[in-house]
Coordinates of C-alpha atoms in Angstrom, one line a residue:
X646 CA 0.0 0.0 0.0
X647 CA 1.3 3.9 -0.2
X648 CA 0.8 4.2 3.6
X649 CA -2.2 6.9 3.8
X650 CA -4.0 7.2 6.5
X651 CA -6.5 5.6 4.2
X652 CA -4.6 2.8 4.5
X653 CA -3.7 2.0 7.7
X654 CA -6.3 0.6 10.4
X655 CA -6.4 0.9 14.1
X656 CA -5.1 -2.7 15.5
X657 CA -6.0 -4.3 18.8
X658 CA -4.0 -6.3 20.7
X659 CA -5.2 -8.2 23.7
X660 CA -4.2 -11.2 25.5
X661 CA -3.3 -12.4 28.9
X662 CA 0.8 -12.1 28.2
X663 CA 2.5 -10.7 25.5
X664 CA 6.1 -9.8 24.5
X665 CA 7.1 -7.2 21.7
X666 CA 10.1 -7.8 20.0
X667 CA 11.6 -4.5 19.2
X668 CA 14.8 -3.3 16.1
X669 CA 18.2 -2.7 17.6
X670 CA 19.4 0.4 18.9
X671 CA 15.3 1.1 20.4
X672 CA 16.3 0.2 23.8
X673 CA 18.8 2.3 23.8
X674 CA 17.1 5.3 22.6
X675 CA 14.0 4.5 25.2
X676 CA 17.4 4.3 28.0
X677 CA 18.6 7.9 26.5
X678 CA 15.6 9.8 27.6
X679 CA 13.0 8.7 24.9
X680 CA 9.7 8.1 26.1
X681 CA 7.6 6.3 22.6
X682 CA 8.6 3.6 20.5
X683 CA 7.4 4.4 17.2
X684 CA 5.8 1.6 15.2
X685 CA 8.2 1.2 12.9
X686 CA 10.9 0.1 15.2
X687 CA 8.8 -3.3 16.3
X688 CA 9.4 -6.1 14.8
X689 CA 6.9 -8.6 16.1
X690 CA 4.8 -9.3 18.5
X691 CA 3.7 -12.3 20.4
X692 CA 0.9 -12.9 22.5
X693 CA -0.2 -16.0 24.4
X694 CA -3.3 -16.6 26.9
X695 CA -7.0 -15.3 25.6
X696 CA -5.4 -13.6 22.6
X697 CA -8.0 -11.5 20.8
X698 CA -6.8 -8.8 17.7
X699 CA -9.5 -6.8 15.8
X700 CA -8.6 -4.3 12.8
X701 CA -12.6 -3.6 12.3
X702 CA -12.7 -5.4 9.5
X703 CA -11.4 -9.1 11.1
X704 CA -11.7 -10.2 15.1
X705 CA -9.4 -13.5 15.5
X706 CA -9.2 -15.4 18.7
X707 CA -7.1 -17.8 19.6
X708 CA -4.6 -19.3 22.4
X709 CA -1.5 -17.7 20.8
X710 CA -0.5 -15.3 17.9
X711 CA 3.1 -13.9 16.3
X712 CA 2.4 -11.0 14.6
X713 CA 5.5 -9.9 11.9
X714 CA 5.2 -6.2 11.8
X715 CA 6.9 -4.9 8.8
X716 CA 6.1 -7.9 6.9
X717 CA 2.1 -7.7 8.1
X718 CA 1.7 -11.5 8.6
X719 CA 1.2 -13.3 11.6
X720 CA 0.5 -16.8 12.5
X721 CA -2.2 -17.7 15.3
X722 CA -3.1 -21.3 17.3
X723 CA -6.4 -22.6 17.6
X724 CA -7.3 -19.4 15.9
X725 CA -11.2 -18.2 15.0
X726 CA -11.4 -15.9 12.2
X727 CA -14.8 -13.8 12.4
X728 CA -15.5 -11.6 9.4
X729 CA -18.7 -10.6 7.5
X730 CA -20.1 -10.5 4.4
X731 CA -20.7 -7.6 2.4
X732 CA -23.7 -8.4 0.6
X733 CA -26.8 -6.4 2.0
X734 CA -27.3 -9.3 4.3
X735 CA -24.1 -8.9 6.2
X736 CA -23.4 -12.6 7.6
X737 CA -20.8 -13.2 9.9
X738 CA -18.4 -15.6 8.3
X739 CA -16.2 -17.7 11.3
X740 CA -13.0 -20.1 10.1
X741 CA -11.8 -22.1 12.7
X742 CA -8.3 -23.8 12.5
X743 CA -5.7 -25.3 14.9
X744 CA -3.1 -23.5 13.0
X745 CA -4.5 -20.0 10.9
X746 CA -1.7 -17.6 9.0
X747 CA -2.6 -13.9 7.9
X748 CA -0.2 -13.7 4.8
X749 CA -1.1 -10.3 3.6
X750 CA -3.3 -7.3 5.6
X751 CA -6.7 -8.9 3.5
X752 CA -5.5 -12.6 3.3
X753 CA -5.6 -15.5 5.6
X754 CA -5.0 -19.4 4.9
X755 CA -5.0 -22.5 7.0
X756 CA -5.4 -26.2 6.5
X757 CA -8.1 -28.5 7.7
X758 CA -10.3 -26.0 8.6
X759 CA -14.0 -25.4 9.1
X760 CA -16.0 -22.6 7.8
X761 CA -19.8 -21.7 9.0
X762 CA -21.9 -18.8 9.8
X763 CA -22.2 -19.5 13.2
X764 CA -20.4 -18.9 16.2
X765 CA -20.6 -22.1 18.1
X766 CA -17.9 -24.4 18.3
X767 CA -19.7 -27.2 16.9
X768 CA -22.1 -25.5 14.1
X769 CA -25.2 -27.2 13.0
X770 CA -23.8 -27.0 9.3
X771 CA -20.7 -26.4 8.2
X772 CA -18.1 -26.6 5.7
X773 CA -14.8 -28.5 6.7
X774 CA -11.6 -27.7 3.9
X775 CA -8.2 -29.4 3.8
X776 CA -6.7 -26.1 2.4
X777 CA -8.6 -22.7 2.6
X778 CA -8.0 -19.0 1.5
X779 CA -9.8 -16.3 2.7
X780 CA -9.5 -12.9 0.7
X781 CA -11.1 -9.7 0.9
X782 CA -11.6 -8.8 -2.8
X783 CA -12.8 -5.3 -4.3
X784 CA -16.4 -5.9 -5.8
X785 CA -18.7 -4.3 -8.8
X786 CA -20.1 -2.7 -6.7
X787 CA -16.9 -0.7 -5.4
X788 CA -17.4 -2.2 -2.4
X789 CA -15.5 -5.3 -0.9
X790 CA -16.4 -9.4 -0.8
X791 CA -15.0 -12.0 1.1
X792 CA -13.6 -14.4 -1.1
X793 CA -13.2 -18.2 0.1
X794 CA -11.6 -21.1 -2.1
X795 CA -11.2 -24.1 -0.5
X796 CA -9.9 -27.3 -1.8
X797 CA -11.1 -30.6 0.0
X798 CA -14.7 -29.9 0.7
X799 CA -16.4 -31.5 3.4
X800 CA -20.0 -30.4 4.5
X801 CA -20.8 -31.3 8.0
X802 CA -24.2 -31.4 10.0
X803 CA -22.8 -30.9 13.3
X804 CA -19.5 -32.8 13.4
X805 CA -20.8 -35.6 11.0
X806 CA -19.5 -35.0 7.6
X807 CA -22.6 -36.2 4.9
X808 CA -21.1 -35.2 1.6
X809 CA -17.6 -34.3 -0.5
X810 CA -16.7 -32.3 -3.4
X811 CA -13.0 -31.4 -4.5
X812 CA -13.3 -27.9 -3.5
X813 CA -15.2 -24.1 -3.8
X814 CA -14.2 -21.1 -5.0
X815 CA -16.8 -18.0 -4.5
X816 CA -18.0 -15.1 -2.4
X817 CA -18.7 -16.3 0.6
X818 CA -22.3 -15.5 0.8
X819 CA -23.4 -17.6 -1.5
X820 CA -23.0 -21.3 0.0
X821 CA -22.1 -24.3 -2.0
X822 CA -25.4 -26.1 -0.8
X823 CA -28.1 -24.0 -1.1
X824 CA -30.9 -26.7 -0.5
X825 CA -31.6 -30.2 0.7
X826 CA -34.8 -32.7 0.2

């Protein structure tokens, strides 16, 4: 991105323990008199216990999280992605994964995961993927969509898996089963 304040989005951070790993030479400075660590001169961040890290547009949870700052990826354990969809219905999309990565701001992947519109831990249908992606993508509309392909399709009424398919691609308002009789 070109770094605008367009660009960049508020981050928070919360967990039960954390440590931030900051550039060389910032101690120093902070022992010299200085008082603020500018963003740029953290490198990472890790967080463990209750983690929980919102942007506005994502809320993940999970038991821990490395965040790489000036790369803007992070990788998170037993990690719940919530987002929502931007069609005028506005569903809340959850991914649950024992291991999740963000690989860009708008990006995140993870293998054998489970995708649903609900937030319990055991949904009453869902969609289980050996390999996901889940992109925010600009839309017609000039809005933006959340974009889910998925290889290794599973769907699952409760944890019971009752049908296969060698993956999805789409937005991901519109399910791949849209009716049973």
């Amino acid at each position: 991105g070109t770094n605008t304040i367009d660009d960049l989005r508020r981050l928070s951070l919360v967990a039960e323990r954390g440590v931030v790993f900051l550039k060389s030479g910032t101690i120093q400075t902070l022992r010299e008199g200085g008082s603020v660590v500018q963003a740029e001169s953290i490198e990472g961040i890790y967080l463990e216990g209750a983690v929980r890290v919102s942007d506005g547009e994502y809320t993940v949870r999970g038991s821990s999280v490395y965040y790489d700052l000036p790369r803007n990826q992070a990788l998170l354990m037993d990690a719940v992605l919530r987002t929502y969809t931007r069609s005028s219905r506005n569903l809340p999309v959850y991914a649950r994964a024992d291991e999740m990565r963000q690989v860009a701001s708008d990006q995140w992947t993870a293998q054998r995961a489970t995708i649903s519109t609900s937030e319990f831990f055991t949904p009453h249908l869902s969609i289980g993927l050996d390999r996901v992606t889940i992109t925010e993508r600009p839309d017609a509309d000039g809005g933006n969509t959340t974009w889910v392909k998925g290889e290794g399709l599973t769907l699952r009424a409760g944890g019971v898996p009752f049908f296969a398919w060698p993956g999805l691609e789409g937005p991901a308002e519109e399910p791949p089963l849209k009716d049973i009789r």
